[in-house]
């Protein structure tokens, strides 16, 4: 008799009766003592009597070999097929396998990828007019205000740097410095070069303000396309040349009607004096004229456009600042103000600075070229009073150029809003 080891010594062992031994089952009869398989994993057992050998039995499901799809049981009608099976008629396709992401290591948070950094600059919304290109999602009221003050300070500082550098060059070259009569140097060619450079250096200042203060692409100062449209500028340059020629003819007619001698209007000083003026004019005037347009028809116009729906406050105040930059009096003030106002209006109507830059460059090249040819460059640099006869040329020049540019822009379908 077996004594359990967990009973104390001397204790009477409990006798339990052994369960009855069931009779052996019939080969075709299931055992009545078989326990149900619910909730249990099947255990291996030798095949019962009447079962075929294992190699003759139907194959049971097992994990597939590498490269073979699993053998799924046939789906019920209306049930989606298993992955890899072709859906039968009336079945919906299987949505596909679910991506299983690996679990992070124990005790460590999941490592998600860092978000992409926000771009420093933001463009204007599509459909924005030229004067509204500063209205980006990063716009704030203080940005154009601060940028305008910094631009004015940059204009003064850059101009002083250029003037000081010019004085150093003049001292080394032995050129006399003349601070009387609104001039800096006794040589008018050097005086012209320093004046043009002092304005041209404003161009990178305006570009920097657009990027670092307003946080917008600097190309939005050029046009609604975000760049200068060179083909359109070439067309505007051709129109500007025609308008300037007709304007000079109108000036000559006005002088003739007023009794002025045309011989005093067009003179010739010779190639030795004219060639240096021509070289300086051709090399520096495009940058000087472009800098003024970017400052007054670009920055100022768009700075006011960030507050107002109408472009006219920016057009008129930009023209006023442009006029204050020059030293003209009487009729000259009206002449320069009309020029600046028309350039601002054309910038809005054509969606960019191509037309204003084209006319400004052509106007200054011809103005300094004619002054250098007839020996009146010193008088032109002093600016001052402008004869009333010149207004006739201004009316013809601006009127013809404005009408022609608007018609050509409409015909060539020049974009006037941002894409």
Coordinates of C-alpha atoms in Angstrom, one line a residue:
X1 CA 0.0 0.0 0.0
X2 CA 1.3 3.4 -0.9
X3 CA 1.6 6.0 1.8
X4 CA 1.6 9.6 0.7
X5 CA 4.6 11.5 1.8
X6 CA 2.7 14.5 3.0
X7 CA 1.0 12.6 5.9
X8 CA 2.7 12.4 9.3
X9 CA 4.2 9.2 10.5
X10 CA 1.7 6.9 12.3
X11 CA -1.3 8.3 10.6
X12 CA -3.8 5.8 9.1
X13 CA -3.5 6.1 5.4
X14 CA -6.6 6.9 3.6
X15 CA -7.6 4.1 1.2
X16 CA -9.1 5.2 -1.9
X17 CA -10.8 3.0 -4.4
X18 CA -9.3 2.7 -7.8
X19 CA -11.6 3.9 -10.6
X20 CA -13.2 1.1 -12.5
X21 CA -11.4 0.1 -15.6
X22 CA -13.5 0.6 -18.6
X23 CA -13.9 -2.2 -21.1
X24 CA -11.9 -1.9 -24.2
X25 CA -13.8 -0.1 -26.9
X26 CA -15.0 -1.7 -30.0
X27 CA -12.9 -0.9 -33.0
X28 CA -15.8 1.1 -34.5
X29 CA -17.1 2.5 -31.3
X30 CA -15.8 5.6 -29.5
X31 CA -14.7 5.4 -25.9
X32 CA -17.5 6.5 -23.5
X33 CA -14.8 7.8 -21.1
X34 CA -13.2 10.1 -23.6
X35 CA -13.1 13.6 -22.2
X36 CA -14.2 16.5 -24.4
X37 CA -11.6 18.5 -26.2
X38 CA -13.1 21.8 -25.5
X39 CA -10.4 24.3 -24.3
X40 CA -7.5 21.8 -24.6
X41 CA -4.8 21.5 -27.1
X42 CA -4.7 18.2 -28.9
X43 CA -2.1 15.8 -27.7
X44 CA -0.4 13.2 -29.8
X45 CA -1.8 9.7 -29.5
X46 CA -1.2 6.6 -31.5
X47 CA -3.9 6.0 -34.1
X48 CA -6.9 4.0 -32.9
X49 CA -8.0 0.8 -34.5
X50 CA -9.8 1.3 -37.7
X51 CA -7.9 4.5 -38.6
X52 CA -5.6 4.4 -41.7
X53 CA -1.9 4.9 -41.3
X54 CA -0.6 8.4 -40.9
X55 CA 0.8 8.5 -44.4
X56 CA -2.6 7.6 -45.8
X57 CA -4.6 10.1 -43.8
X58 CA -5.7 13.5 -45.1
X59 CA -3.0 16.1 -44.6
X60 CA -3.6 18.3 -41.6
X61 CA -2.8 22.0 -41.5
X62 CA 0.8 22.9 -40.7
X63 CA 2.9 26.0 -41.1
X64 CA 3.9 26.3 -44.8
X65 CA 7.4 25.8 -46.0
X66 CA 9.4 28.8 -46.9
X67 CA 8.1 30.3 -50.1
X68 CA 4.7 28.5 -50.1
X69 CA 1.4 30.2 -49.1
X70 CA -0.5 28.8 -46.2
X71 CA -3.4 26.5 -47.1
X72 CA -6.4 28.3 -45.6
X73 CA -9.7 26.4 -45.3
X74 CA -12.3 27.4 -47.8
X75 CA -14.2 30.5 -46.7
X76 CA -18.0 30.4 -46.0
X77 CA -20.2 32.1 -48.6
X78 CA -20.2 35.9 -48.1
X79 CA -17.0 35.8 -46.2
X80 CA -13.9 37.6 -47.5
X81 CA -11.2 35.2 -48.8
X82 CA -8.0 34.7 -46.9
X83 CA -4.8 36.5 -47.9
X84 CA -3.4 35.1 -51.2
X85 CA -6.7 33.5 -52.2
X86 CA -8.6 34.5 -55.3
X87 CA -12.1 35.6 -54.3
X88 CA -14.9 33.4 -55.5
X89 CA -18.1 34.9 -57.0
X90 CA -20.1 36.8 -54.4
X91 CA -17.1 37.4 -52.1
X92 CA -15.5 40.7 -51.3
X93 CA -11.8 41.0 -51.8
X94 CA -9.5 40.6 -48.8
X95 CA -8.3 44.0 -47.5
X96 CA -4.7 42.7 -47.5
X97 CA -2.2 42.0 -44.7
X98 CA -2.0 44.4 -41.8
X99 CA 1.4 46.0 -41.3
X100 CA 2.9 44.8 -38.1
X101 CA 5.3 47.4 -36.6
X102 CA 8.0 46.1 -34.3
X103 CA 7.4 46.9 -30.7
X104 CA 9.9 49.4 -29.1
X105 CA 12.4 48.1 -26.6
X106 CA 11.2 47.6 -23.0
X107 CA 11.3 50.8 -21.0
X108 CA 12.0 53.1 -24.0
X109 CA 9.4 55.4 -25.7
X110 CA 8.8 54.9 -29.4
X111 CA 11.2 56.8 -31.6
X112 CA 9.1 58.8 -34.1
X113 CA 10.8 60.7 -36.9
X114 CA 11.3 64.4 -36.2
X115 CA 9.0 66.7 -38.1
X116 CA 10.4 68.6 -41.1
X117 CA 11.6 72.1 -40.2
X118 CA 9.3 74.9 -41.3
X119 CA 10.7 76.9 -44.3
X120 CA 12.1 80.3 -43.4
X121 CA 10.2 82.1 -46.2
X122 CA 6.6 81.8 -47.2
X123 CA 5.0 82.8 -50.5
X124 CA 1.9 84.8 -51.0
X125 CA -1.4 82.9 -51.5
X126 CA -2.3 82.1 -55.1
X127 CA -4.2 84.9 -56.9
X128 CA -2.4 87.7 -55.0
X129 CA -1.9 91.0 -56.8
X130 CA 1.6 92.4 -57.0
X131 CA 1.1 95.0 -54.3
X132 CA -0.3 92.2 -52.0
X133 CA 2.7 89.8 -52.4
X134 CA 3.9 90.6 -48.8
X135 CA 0.6 89.2 -47.4
X136 CA 2.0 85.8 -46.5
X137 CA 1.0 83.5 -43.6
X138 CA 4.0 84.9 -41.7
X139 CA 3.0 88.5 -42.2
X140 CA 2.8 90.7 -39.1
X141 CA 2.1 94.4 -38.9
X142 CA 5.5 95.2 -37.5
X143 CA 7.5 93.6 -40.4
X144 CA 6.9 96.2 -43.1
X145 CA 7.3 99.0 -40.5
X146 CA 10.6 97.7 -39.2
X147 CA 11.8 96.9 -42.7
X148 CA 11.1 100.4 -43.9
X149 CA 13.1 102.0 -41.1
X150 CA 16.0 99.6 -41.6
X151 CA 15.9 100.2 -45.4
X152 CA 16.1 103.9 -44.9
X153 CA 19.0 103.4 -42.5
X154 CA 20.7 101.0 -44.9
X155 CA 20.3 103.6 -47.7
X156 CA 22.2 106.2 -45.6
X157 CA 24.9 103.8 -44.4
X158 CA 25.5 102.3 -47.8
X159 CA 25.7 105.7 -49.4
X160 CA 28.2 106.9 -46.9
X161 CA 30.4 103.9 -47.4
X162 CA 30.4 104.4 -51.2
X163 CA 31.1 108.1 -50.8
X164 CA 34.0 107.5 -48.4
X165 CA 35.4 104.9 -50.7
X166 CA 35.1 107.3 -53.7
X167 CA 37.0 110.0 -51.7
X168 CA 39.8 107.5 -51.0
X169 CA 40.0 106.7 -54.7
X170 CA 40.0 110.4 -55.6
X171 CA 42.8 111.1 -53.1
X172 CA 45.0 108.3 -54.5
X173 CA 44.2 109.4 -58.1
X174 CA 44.8 113.1 -57.4
X175 CA 41.3 114.2 -58.2
X176 CA 40.1 117.3 -56.4
X177 CA 37.3 116.9 -53.9
X178 CA 34.7 119.6 -54.4
X179 CA 31.8 119.8 -51.9
X180 CA 30.1 122.9 -53.3
X181 CA 27.1 123.1 -55.5
X182 CA 25.7 119.7 -54.6
X183 CA 28.8 118.0 -56.0
X184 CA 31.4 115.8 -54.3
X185 CA 34.2 115.7 -56.9
X186 CA 35.6 118.2 -59.4
X187 CA 35.6 115.5 -62.1
X188 CA 32.0 115.1 -63.3
X189 CA 32.6 111.5 -64.5
X190 CA 33.8 110.4 -61.0
X191 CA 31.0 112.3 -59.4
X192 CA 28.5 110.5 -61.7
X193 CA 30.0 107.1 -60.9
X194 CA 29.9 107.6 -57.1
X195 CA 26.3 108.9 -57.2
X196 CA 25.1 105.9 -59.2
X197 CA 27.0 103.4 -57.0
X198 CA 25.6 105.0 -53.8
X199 CA 22.1 104.2 -55.0
X200 CA 22.9 100.8 -56.7
X201 CA 24.0 99.3 -53.4
X202 CA 20.5 99.6 -52.0
X203 CA 19.5 96.7 -54.2
X204 CA 20.9 94.0 -52.0
X205 CA 19.6 95.8 -48.9
X206 CA 16.0 95.6 -50.2
X207 CA 16.5 91.9 -51.1
X208 CA 17.8 91.2 -47.5
X209 CA 14.8 93.0 -46.0
X210 CA 12.4 90.8 -47.9
X211 CA 14.1 87.6 -46.7
X212 CA 15.1 88.4 -43.1
X213 CA 12.4 90.8 -42.0
X214 CA 9.3 89.8 -44.0
X215 CA 10.4 86.2 -44.5
X216 CA 9.2 85.9 -48.1
X217 CA 11.0 85.0 -51.3
X218 CA 13.0 88.0 -52.6
X219 CA 11.8 87.2 -56.1
X220 CA 8.3 88.5 -55.1
X221 CA 9.8 92.0 -55.2
X222 CA 10.4 91.4 -59.0
X223 CA 7.0 90.1 -60.1
X224 CA 4.1 87.8 -59.3
X225 CA 6.1 85.0 -61.0
X226 CA 8.7 85.3 -58.3
X227 CA 11.4 86.4 -60.8
X228 CA 12.1 89.0 -63.5
X229 CA 10.4 88.1 -66.7
X230 CA 13.2 88.9 -69.1
X231 CA 11.3 88.5 -72.4
X232 CA 8.6 90.8 -71.2
X233 CA 11.3 93.3 -70.1
X234 CA 12.9 93.1 -73.5
X235 CA 9.5 94.0 -75.1
X236 CA 9.1 96.9 -72.6
X237 CA 12.6 98.1 -73.4
X238 CA 11.7 98.4 -77.1
X239 CA 8.6 100.4 -76.3
X240 CA 10.6 102.6 -73.9
X241 CA 13.1 103.4 -76.7
X242 CA 10.3 104.4 -79.0
X243 CA 8.6 106.5 -76.3
X244 CA 11.9 108.3 -75.5
X245 CA 12.6 109.2 -79.1
X246 CA 9.1 110.6 -79.6
X247 CA 9.4 112.4 -76.3
X248 CA 12.7 114.1 -77.3
X249 CA 11.1 115.1 -80.6
X250 CA 8.2 116.7 -78.5
X251 CA 10.8 118.6 -76.4
X252 CA 12.5 119.9 -79.6
X253 CA 9.2 121.0 -81.0
X254 CA 8.4 122.8 -77.7
X255 CA 11.7 124.5 -77.7
X256 CA 11.2 125.5 -81.3
X257 CA 7.8 126.9 -80.6
X258 CA 9.1 128.9 -77.6
X259 CA 11.9 130.4 -79.8
X260 CA 14.8 128.5 -78.2
X261 CA 17.8 127.7 -80.5
X262 CA 18.0 124.0 -81.2
X263 CA 21.8 124.3 -81.5
X264 CA 22.0 124.9 -77.8
X265 CA 19.9 121.8 -77.2
X266 CA 22.1 119.2 -79.0
X267 CA 25.9 119.7 -78.8
X268 CA 29.0 117.6 -79.2
X269 CA 32.1 117.6 -77.0
X270 CA 34.1 115.0 -78.8
X271 CA 34.7 111.3 -78.1
X272 CA 37.5 111.9 -75.6
X273 CA 35.1 113.5 -73.2
X274 CA 32.0 111.5 -74.2
X275 CA 33.3 108.0 -74.1
X276 CA 34.1 107.9 -70.3
X277 CA 30.5 109.2 -69.6
X278 CA 29.1 106.5 -71.9
X279 CA 31.0 103.7 -70.2
X280 CA 30.0 104.7 -66.7
X281 CA 26.4 105.2 -67.8
X282 CA 26.0 101.9 -69.5
X283 CA 27.6 99.9 -66.7
X284 CA 26.0 101.5 -63.7
X285 CA 22.7 103.1 -64.7
X286 CA 20.9 99.7 -65.0
X287 CA 21.7 98.9 -61.4
X288 CA 20.9 102.4 -60.1
X289 CA 17.6 102.5 -61.9
X290 CA 16.6 99.0 -60.8
X291 CA 17.6 99.8 -57.2
X292 CA 15.2 102.8 -57.2
X293 CA 12.4 100.7 -58.6
X294 CA 12.9 97.9 -56.1
X295 CA 12.9 100.4 -53.3
X296 CA 9.9 102.6 -54.2
X297 CA 7.8 100.5 -56.6
X298 CA 8.8 97.2 -54.9
X299 CA 9.3 97.5 -51.2
X300 CA 7.2 100.7 -50.5
X301 CA 4.3 99.6 -52.7
X302 CA 4.1 96.2 -51.2
X303 CA 4.6 97.4 -47.6
X304 CA 1.5 99.6 -47.9
X305 CA -0.2 96.9 -49.8
X306 CA 0.1 94.6 -46.8
X307 CA -2.3 97.0 -45.0
X308 CA -4.5 98.4 -47.7
X309 CA -6.7 96.6 -50.4
X310 CA -6.2 99.5 -52.8
X311 CA -2.7 100.1 -54.3
X312 CA -3.0 103.9 -54.4
X313 CA -1.5 104.7 -51.0
X314 CA 1.6 102.8 -51.9
X315 CA 1.7 104.2 -55.4
X316 CA 1.4 107.9 -54.3
X317 CA 3.7 107.6 -51.2
X318 CA 6.2 105.7 -53.2
X319 CA 6.2 108.4 -55.9
X320 CA 6.5 111.1 -53.1
X321 CA 9.6 109.3 -51.7
X322 CA 11.0 108.9 -55.2
X323 CA 10.6 112.7 -55.7
X324 CA 12.2 113.5 -52.4
X325 CA 15.3 111.5 -53.4
X326 CA 15.9 114.0 -56.3
X327 CA 16.9 117.6 -55.9
X328 CA 14.6 119.1 -58.6
X329 CA 12.5 122.1 -58.0
X330 CA 9.4 123.8 -59.7
X331 CA 8.5 121.9 -62.8
X332 CA 11.0 119.2 -62.1
X333 CA 9.0 118.1 -59.0
X334 CA 5.9 117.5 -61.1
X335 CA 8.0 115.7 -63.8
X336 CA 9.5 113.3 -61.3
X337 CA 6.3 112.7 -59.3
X338 CA 4.4 111.9 -62.5
X339 CA 7.1 109.5 -63.5
X340 CA 7.0 107.7 -60.1
X341 CA 3.2 107.5 -60.0
X342 CA 3.0 106.0 -63.5
X343 CA 5.7 103.4 -62.7
X344 CA 3.8 102.3 -59.6
X345 CA 0.5 102.0 -61.5
X346 CA 2.2 100.0 -64.2
X347 CA 3.8 97.6 -61.7
X348 CA 0.3 96.7 -60.4
X349 CA -1.3 96.5 -63.9
X350 CA 1.5 94.3 -65.3
X351 CA 2.2 92.3 -62.2
X352 CA 5.9 93.3 -61.9
X353 CA 8.8 95.7 -62.2
X354 CA 9.8 94.9 -65.7
X355 CA 8.1 97.8 -67.4
X356 CA 9.2 100.4 -64.7
X357 CA 12.8 99.2 -64.8
X358 CA 12.9 99.3 -68.6
X359 CA 11.6 102.8 -68.9
X360 CA 13.8 104.0 -66.0
X361 CA 17.0 102.5 -67.5
X362 CA 16.3 103.9 -71.0
X363 CA 15.4 107.3 -69.6
X364 CA 18.5 107.7 -67.5
X365 CA 20.9 106.3 -70.1
X366 CA 19.6 108.8 -72.7
X367 CA 19.5 111.6 -70.2
X368 CA 23.1 111.2 -69.0
X369 CA 24.2 110.3 -72.5
X370 CA 22.8 113.4 -74.0
X371 CA 24.3 115.5 -71.1
X372 CA 27.7 113.9 -71.6
X373 CA 27.5 114.5 -75.4
X374 CA 26.6 118.2 -75.3
X375 CA 28.9 119.0 -72.3
X376 CA 26.1 119.7 -69.8
X377 CA 26.8 116.7 -67.4
X378 CA 27.8 119.0 -64.5
X379 CA 24.5 120.8 -64.8
X380 CA 22.5 117.6 -65.0
X381 CA 24.2 116.3 -61.8
X382 CA 23.1 119.4 -60.0
X383 CA 19.5 118.8 -61.1
X384 CA 17.6 121.9 -59.8
X385 CA 15.1 123.6 -62.1
X386 CA 13.6 122.0 -65.2
X387 CA 12.3 124.1 -68.1
X388 CA 8.6 123.8 -68.8
X389 CA 9.3 122.6 -72.3
X390 CA 10.6 119.3 -70.9
X391 CA 7.1 118.6 -69.6
X392 CA 5.9 118.2 -73.2
X393 CA 8.4 115.4 -73.7
X394 CA 7.3 113.8 -70.4
X395 CA 3.7 113.8 -71.4
X396 CA 4.4 112.2 -74.7
X397 CA 6.9 109.7 -73.3
X398 CA 4.8 108.6 -70.3
X399 CA 1.5 108.6 -72.2
X400 CA 2.7 106.5 -75.1
X401 CA 4.6 104.1 -72.9
X402 CA 1.8 103.5 -70.5
X403 CA -0.9 102.9 -73.1
X404 CA 1.4 100.6 -75.2
X405 CA 2.6 98.5 -72.2
X406 CA -1.0 97.9 -71.0
X407 CA -2.2 96.9 -74.5
X408 CA 0.8 94.6 -75.0
X409 CA 0.5 93.0 -71.6
X410 CA -3.2 92.2 -72.3
X411 CA -2.3 90.9 -75.7
X412 CA 0.6 88.7 -74.5
X413 CA -1.5 87.6 -71.4
X414 CA 1.1 88.8 -68.9
X415 CA 0.2 87.4 -65.5
X416 CA -0.9 90.0 -63.0
X417 CA -1.6 87.7 -60.0
X418 CA 0.5 85.1 -58.3
X419 CA 0.1 81.5 -59.6

